[in-house]
N, CA and C of each residue as an Amber inpcrd file, in Angstrom:
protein
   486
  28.7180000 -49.4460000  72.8480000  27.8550000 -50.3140000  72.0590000
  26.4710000 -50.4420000  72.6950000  26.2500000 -50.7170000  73.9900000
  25.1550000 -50.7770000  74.6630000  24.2850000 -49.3660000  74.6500000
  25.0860000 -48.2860000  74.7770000  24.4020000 -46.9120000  74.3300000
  23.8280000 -46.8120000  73.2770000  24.3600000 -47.1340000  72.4920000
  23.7470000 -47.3880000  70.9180000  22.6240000 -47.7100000  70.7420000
  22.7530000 -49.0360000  71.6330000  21.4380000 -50.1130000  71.4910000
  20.3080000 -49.7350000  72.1980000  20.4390000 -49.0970000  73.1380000
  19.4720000 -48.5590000  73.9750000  19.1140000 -47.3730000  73.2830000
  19.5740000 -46.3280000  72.8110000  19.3100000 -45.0910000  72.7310000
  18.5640000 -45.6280000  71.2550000  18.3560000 -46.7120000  70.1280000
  18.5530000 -47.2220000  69.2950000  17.2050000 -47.7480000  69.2140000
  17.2120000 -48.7300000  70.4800000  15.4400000 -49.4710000  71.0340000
  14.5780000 -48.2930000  71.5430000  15.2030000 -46.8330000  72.2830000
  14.6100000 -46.1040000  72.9720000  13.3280000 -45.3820000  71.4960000
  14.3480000 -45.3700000  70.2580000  13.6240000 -44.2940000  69.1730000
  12.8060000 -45.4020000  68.1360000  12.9640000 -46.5070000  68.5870000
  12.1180000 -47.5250000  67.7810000  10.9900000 -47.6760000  68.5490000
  11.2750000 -47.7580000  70.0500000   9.9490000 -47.5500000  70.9180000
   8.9680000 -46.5620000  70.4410000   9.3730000 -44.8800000  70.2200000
   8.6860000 -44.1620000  70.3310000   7.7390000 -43.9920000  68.8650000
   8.9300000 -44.5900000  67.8430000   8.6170000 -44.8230000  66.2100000
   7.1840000 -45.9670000  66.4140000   7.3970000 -46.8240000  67.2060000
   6.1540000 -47.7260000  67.1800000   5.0040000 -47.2490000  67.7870000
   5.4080000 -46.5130000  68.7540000   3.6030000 -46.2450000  69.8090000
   3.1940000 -45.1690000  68.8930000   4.0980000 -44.3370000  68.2370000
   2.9090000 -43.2860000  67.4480000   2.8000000 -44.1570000  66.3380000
   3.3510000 -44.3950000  65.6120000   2.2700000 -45.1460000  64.2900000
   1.6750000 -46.1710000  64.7150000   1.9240000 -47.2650000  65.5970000
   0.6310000 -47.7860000  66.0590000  -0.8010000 -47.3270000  66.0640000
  -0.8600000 -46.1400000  66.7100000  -1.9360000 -45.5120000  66.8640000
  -2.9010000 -45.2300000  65.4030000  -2.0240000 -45.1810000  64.3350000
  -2.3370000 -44.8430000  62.6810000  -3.0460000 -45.8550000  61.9570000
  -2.1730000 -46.8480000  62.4950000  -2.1040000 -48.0320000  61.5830000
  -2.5490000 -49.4170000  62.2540000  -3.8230000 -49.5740000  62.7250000
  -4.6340000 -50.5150000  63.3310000  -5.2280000 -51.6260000  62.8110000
  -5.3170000 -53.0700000  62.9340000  -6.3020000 -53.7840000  62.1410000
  -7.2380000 -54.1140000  62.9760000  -8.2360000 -53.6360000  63.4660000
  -9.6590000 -53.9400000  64.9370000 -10.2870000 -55.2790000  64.9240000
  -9.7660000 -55.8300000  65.4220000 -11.1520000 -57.3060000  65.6740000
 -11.1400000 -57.6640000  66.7700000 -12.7990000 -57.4740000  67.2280000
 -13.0650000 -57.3140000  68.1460000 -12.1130000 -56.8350000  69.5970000
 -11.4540000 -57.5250000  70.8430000 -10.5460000 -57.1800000  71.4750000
  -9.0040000 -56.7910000  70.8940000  -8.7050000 -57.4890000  70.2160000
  -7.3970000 -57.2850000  69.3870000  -7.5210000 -56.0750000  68.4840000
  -5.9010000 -55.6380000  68.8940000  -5.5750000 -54.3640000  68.3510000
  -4.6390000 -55.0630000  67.3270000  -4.5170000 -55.5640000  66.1750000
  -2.9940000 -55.7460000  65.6810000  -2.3880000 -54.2350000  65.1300000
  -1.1270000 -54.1420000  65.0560000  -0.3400000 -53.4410000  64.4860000
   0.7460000 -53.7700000  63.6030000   0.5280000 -53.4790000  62.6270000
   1.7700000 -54.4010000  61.6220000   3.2350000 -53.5160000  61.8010000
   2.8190000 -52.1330000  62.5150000   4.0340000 -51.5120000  62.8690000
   5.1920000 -52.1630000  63.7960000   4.6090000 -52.6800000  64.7400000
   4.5790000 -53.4070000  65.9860000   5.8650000 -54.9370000  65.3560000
   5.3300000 -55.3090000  64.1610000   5.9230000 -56.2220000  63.3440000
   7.0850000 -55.5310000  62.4530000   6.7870000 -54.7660000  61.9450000
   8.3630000 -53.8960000  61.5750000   9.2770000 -53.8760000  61.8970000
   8.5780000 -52.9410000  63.0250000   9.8920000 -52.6560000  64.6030000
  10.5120000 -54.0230000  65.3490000   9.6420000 -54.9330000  65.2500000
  11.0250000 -56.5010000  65.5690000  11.9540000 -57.0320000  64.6690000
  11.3000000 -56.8150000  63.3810000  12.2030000 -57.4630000  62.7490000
  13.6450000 -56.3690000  62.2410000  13.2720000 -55.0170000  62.6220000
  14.4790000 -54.6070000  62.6160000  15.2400000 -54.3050000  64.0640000
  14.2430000 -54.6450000  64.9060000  15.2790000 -54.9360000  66.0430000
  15.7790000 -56.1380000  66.1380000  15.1760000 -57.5220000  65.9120000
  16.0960000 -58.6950000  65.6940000  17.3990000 -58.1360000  64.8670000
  17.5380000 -57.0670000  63.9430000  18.9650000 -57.0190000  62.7760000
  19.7490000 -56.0050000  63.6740000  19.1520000 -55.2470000  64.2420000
  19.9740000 -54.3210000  65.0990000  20.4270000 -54.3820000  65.8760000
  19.3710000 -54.5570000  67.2470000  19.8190000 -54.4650000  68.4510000
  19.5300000 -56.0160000  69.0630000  19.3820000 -57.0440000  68.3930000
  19.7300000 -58.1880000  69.1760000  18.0840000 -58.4430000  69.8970000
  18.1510000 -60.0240000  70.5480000  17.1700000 -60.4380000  71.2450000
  16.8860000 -59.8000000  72.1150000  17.4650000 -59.1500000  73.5770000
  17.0000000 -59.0810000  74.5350000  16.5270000 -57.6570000  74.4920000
  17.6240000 -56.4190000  73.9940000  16.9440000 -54.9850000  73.5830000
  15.7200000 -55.1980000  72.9440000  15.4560000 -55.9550000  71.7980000
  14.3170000 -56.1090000  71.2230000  12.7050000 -56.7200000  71.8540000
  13.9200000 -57.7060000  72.8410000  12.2070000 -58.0440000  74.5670000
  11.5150000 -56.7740000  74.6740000  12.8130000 -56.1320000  75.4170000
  12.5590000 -54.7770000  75.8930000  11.7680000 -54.0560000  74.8170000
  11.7680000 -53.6030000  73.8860000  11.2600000 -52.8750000  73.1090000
   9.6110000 -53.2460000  72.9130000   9.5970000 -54.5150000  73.0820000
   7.6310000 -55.2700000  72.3780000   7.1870000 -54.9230000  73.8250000
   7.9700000 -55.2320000  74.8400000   7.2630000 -54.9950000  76.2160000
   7.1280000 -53.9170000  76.3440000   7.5330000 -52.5310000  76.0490000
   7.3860000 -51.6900000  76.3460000   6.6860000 -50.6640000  75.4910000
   6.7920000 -51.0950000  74.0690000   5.5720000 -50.7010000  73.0420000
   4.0000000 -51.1880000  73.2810000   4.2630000 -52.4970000  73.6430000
   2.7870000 -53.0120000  74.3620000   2.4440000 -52.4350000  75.5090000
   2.6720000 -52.3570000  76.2920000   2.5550000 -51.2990000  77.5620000
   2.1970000 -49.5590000  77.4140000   2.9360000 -49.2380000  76.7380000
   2.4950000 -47.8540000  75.6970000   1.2440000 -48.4420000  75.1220000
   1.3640000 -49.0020000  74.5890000  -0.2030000 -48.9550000  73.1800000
  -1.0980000 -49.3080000  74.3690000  -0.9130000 -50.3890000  75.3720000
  -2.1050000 -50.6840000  75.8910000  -2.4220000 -48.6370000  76.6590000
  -1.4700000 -48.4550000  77.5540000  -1.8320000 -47.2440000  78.1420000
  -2.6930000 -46.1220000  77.3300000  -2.3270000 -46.1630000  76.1280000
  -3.0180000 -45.2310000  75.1530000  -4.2030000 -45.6050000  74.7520000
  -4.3580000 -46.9870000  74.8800000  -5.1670000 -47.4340000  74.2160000
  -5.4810000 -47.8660000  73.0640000  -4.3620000 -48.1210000  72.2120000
  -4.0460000 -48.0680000  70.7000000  -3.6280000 -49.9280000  70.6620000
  -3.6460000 -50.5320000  71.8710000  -3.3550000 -51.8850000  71.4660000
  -4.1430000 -52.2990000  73.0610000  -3.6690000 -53.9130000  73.0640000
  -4.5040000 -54.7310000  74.3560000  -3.5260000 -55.6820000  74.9450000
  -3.7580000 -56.3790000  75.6470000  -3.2220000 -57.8620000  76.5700000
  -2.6270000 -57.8950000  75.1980000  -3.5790000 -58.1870000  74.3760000
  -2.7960000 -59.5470000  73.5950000  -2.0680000 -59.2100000  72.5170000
  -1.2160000 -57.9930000  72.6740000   0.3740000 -57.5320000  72.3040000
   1.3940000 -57.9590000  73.2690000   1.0850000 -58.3880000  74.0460000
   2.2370000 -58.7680000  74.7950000   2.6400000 -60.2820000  73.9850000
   2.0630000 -61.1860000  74.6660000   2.3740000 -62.5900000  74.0640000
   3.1090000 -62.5110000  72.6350000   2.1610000 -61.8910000  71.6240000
   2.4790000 -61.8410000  70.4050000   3.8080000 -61.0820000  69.6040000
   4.0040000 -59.8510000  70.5600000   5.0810000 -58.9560000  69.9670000
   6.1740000 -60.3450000  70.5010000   6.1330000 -59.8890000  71.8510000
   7.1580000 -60.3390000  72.2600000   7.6620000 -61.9720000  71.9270000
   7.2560000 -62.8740000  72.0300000   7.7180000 -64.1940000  71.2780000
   7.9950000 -63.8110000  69.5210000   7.1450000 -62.8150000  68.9710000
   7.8880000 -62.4610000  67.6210000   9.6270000 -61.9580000  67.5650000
   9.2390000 -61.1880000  68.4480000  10.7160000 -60.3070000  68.7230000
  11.7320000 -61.5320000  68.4320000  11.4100000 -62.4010000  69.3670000
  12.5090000 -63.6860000  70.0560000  13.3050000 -64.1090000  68.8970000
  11.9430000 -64.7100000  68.7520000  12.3160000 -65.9020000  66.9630000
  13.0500000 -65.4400000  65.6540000  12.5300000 -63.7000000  65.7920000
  12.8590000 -63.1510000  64.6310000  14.3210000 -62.8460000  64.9360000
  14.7490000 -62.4720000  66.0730000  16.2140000 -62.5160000  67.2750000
  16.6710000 -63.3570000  66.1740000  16.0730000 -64.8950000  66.8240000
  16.8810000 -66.2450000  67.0390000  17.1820000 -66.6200000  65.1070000
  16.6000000 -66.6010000  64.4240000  16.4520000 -67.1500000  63.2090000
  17.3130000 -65.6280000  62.3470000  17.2040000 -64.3930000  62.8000000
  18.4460000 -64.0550000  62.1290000  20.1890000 -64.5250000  62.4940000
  20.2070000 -64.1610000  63.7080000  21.1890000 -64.6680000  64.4780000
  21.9160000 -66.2820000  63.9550000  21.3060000 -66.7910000  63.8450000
  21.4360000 -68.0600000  63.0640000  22.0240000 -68.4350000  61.8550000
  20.9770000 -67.5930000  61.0110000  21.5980000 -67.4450000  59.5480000
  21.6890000 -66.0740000  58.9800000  21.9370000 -65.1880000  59.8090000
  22.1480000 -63.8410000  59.1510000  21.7060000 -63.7280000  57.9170000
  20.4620000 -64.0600000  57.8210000  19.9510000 -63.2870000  56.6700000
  18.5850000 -62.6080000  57.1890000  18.2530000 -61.2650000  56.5130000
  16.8740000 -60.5250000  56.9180000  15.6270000 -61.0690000  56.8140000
  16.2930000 -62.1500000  55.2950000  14.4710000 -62.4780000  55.6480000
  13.8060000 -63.6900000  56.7660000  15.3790000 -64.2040000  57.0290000
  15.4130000 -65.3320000  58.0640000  14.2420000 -64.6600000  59.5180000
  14.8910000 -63.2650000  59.6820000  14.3190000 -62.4520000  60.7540000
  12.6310000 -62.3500000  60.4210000  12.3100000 -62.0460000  59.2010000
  10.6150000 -61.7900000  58.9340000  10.2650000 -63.0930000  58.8220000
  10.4900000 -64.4560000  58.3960000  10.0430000 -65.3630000  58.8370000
   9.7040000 -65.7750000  60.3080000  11.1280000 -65.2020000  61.0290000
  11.1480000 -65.7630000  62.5210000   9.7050000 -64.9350000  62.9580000
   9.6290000 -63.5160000  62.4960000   8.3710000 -62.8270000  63.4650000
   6.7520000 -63.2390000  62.8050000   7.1100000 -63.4410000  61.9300000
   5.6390000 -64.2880000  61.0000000   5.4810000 -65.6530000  62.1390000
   6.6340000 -66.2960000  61.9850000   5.9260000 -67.3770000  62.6790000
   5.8310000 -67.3790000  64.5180000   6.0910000 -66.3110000  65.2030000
   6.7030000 -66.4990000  66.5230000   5.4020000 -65.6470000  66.7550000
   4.7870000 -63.9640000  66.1550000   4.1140000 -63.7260000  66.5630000
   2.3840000 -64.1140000  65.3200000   2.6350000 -64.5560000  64.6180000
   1.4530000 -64.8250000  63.8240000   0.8880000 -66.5800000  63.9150000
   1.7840000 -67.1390000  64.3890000   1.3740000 -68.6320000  64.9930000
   1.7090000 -68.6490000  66.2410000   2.8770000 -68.6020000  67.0630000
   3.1320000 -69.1450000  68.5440000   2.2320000 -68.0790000  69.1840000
   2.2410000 -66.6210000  68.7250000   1.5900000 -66.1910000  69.8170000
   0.2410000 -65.4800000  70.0420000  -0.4440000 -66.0840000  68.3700000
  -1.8010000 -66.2470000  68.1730000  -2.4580000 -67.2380000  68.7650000
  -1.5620000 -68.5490000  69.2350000  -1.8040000 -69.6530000  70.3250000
  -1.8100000 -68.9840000  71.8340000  -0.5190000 -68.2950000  72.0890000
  -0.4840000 -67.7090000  73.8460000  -1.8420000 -67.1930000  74.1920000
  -2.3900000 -66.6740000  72.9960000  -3.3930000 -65.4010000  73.0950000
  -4.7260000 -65.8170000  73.3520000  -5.0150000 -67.2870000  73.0540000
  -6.1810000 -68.0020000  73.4880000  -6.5450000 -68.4770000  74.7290000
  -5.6050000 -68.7530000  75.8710000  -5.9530000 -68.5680000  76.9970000
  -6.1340000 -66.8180000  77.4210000  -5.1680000 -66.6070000  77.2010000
  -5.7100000 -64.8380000  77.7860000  -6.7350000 -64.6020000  77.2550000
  -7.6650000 -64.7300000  76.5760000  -8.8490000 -64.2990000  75.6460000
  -9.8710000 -65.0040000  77.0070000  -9.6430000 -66.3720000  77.1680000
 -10.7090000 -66.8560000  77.8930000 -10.4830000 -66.3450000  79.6460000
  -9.6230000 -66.1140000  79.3380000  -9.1430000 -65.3030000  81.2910000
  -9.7120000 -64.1280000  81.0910000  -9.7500000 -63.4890000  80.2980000
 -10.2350000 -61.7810000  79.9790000 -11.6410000 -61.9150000  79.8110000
 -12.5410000 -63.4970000  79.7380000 -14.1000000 -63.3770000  79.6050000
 -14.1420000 -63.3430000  78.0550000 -13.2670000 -63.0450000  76.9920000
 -13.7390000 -63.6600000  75.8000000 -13.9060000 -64.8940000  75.0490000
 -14.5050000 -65.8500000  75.8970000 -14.5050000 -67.0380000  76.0490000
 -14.7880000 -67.5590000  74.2780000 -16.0900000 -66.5900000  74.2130000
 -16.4840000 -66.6280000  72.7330000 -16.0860000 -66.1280000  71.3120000
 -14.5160000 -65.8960000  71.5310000 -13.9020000 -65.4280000  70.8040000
 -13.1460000 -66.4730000  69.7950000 -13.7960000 -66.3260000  68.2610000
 -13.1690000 -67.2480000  67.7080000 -11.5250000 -67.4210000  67.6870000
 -11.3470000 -68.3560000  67.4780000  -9.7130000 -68.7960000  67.4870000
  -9.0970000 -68.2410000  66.0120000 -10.1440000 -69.0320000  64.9490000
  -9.4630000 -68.6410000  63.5290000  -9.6000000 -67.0610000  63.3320000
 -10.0280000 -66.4240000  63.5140000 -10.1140000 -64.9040000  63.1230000
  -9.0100000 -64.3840000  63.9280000  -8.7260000 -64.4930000  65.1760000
  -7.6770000 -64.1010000  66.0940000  -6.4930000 -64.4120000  65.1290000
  -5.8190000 -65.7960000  64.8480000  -4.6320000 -66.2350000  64.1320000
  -4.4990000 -65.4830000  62.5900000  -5.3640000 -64.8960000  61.9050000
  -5.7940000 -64.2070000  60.7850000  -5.3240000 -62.8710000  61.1960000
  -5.5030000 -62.5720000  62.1290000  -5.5830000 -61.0290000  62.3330000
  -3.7150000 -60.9480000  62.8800000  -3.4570000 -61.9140000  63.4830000
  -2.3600000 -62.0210000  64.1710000  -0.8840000 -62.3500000  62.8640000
  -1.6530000 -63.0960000  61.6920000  -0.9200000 -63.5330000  60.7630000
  -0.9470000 -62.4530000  59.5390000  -1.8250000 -61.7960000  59.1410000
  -2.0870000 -60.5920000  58.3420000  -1.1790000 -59.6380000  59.0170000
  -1.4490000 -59.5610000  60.4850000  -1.0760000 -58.1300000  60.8240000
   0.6810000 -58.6700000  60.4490000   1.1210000 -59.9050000  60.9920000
   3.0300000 -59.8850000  61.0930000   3.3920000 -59.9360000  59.9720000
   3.0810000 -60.5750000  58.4930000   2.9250000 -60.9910000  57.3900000
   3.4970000 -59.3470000  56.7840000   2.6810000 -58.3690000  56.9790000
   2.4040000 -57.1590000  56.6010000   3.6580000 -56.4100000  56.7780000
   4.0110000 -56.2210000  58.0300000   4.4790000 -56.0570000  58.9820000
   6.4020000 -55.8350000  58.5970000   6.1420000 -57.6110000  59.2380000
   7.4970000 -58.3610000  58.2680000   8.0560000 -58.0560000  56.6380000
   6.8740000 -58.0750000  56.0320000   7.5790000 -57.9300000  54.0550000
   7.7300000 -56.0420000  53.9930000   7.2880000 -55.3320000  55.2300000
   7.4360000 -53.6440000  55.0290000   8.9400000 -53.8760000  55.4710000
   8.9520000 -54.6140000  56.5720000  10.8870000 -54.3700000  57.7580000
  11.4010000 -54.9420000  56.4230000  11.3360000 -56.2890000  55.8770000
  12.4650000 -56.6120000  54.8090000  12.8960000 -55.5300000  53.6400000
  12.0650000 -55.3840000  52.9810000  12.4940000 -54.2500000  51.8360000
  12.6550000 -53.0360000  52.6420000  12.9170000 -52.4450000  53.6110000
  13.9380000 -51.3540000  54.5030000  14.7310000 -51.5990000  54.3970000
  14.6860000 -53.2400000  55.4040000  16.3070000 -53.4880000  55.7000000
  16.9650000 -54.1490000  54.3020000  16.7860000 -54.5210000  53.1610000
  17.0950000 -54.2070000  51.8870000  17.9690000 -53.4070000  51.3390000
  16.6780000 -51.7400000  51.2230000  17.1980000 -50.8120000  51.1150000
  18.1000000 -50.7310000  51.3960000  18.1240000 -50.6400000  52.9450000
  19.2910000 -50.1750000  53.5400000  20.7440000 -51.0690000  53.5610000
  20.5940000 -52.0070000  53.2560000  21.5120000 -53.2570000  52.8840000
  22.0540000 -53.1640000  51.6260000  21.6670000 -52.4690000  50.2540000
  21.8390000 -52.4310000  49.0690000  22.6040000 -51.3270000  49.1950000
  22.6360000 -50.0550000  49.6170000  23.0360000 -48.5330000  50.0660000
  24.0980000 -48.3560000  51.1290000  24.5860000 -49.6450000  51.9400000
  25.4080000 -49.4480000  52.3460000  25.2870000 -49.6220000  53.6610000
  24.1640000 -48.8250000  54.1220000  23.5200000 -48.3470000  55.1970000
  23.6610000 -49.2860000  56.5590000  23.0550000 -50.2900000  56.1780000
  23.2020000 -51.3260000  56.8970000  24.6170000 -51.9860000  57.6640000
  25.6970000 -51.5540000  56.9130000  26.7090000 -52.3280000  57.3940000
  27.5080000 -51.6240000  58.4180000  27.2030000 -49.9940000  58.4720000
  27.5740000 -49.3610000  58.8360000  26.8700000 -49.3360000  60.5780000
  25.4520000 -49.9370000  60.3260000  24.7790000 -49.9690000  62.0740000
  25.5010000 -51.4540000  62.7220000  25.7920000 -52.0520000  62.0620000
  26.4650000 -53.7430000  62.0800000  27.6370000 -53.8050000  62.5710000
């Protein structure tokens, strides 16, 4: 089971750092990726909270190395990941999961992201455009992972990774 999950987070990792790179929203320091938001909310249905840590930390770390994302994917993926974890887990339902990453990385960690902004010298970086960019990008993100995991829920598909 743990093979699964790993080998599982390993190809969702690699699924995120290349379309990241595609699929960018630029303001100013912030890279959002609504891919980035996909890939949690079907790792909250798949592989659980903590594979799914693993996965934002290590897609953020990729994007930053490439250059295709910044700092402030960390805060944001990763508290999305969590919530979207915690709120399927809860009530097993998918869209429970795209709510959890709407609100974990498009509010909690459009908040984390305002001290790192002023530690990084973007002191002058508005707040509301950051939470916009952070809420567009998971918003996006989130309603692409639901109608997948849908799909794949209507087809069978789903019950069979479960």
């Amino acid at each position: 089971m743990k093979t699964r999950k790993l080998t599982l987070t390993a190809i969702l990792i690699a699924i995120n750092v290349v379309l990241s790179s595609i699929v960018v929203i630029p303001l100013g320091p912030i890279k959002a990726a609504p891919i980035q938001h996909l890939i949690n909310v079907i790792c909250a249905v798949f592989v659980g909270p903590w594979f799914g840590l693993a996965q934002a930390f290590i897609s953020s770390l990729l994007r930053m190395v490439f250059g295709t994302g910044s700092f402030f994917a960390f805060p944001g993926s990763m508290v999305g990941v969590l919530l979207a974890s915690g709120f399927y887990y809860y009530r097993k339902h998918i869209f429970m999961a795209a709510i959890g990453e709407v609100i974990g990385t498009g509010i909690i960690g459009s908040i984390m992201c305002i001290p790192l902004a002023w530690v990084l010298g973007f002191a002058n970086f508005a707040v509301k455009p950051l939470m916009i960019a952070f809420i567009a990008s998971s918003v996006i993100g989130a309603m692409i992972s639901y109608v997948i995991l849908m799909v794949m829920k209507r087809k069978g598909i789903l019950k069979r990774f479960l």
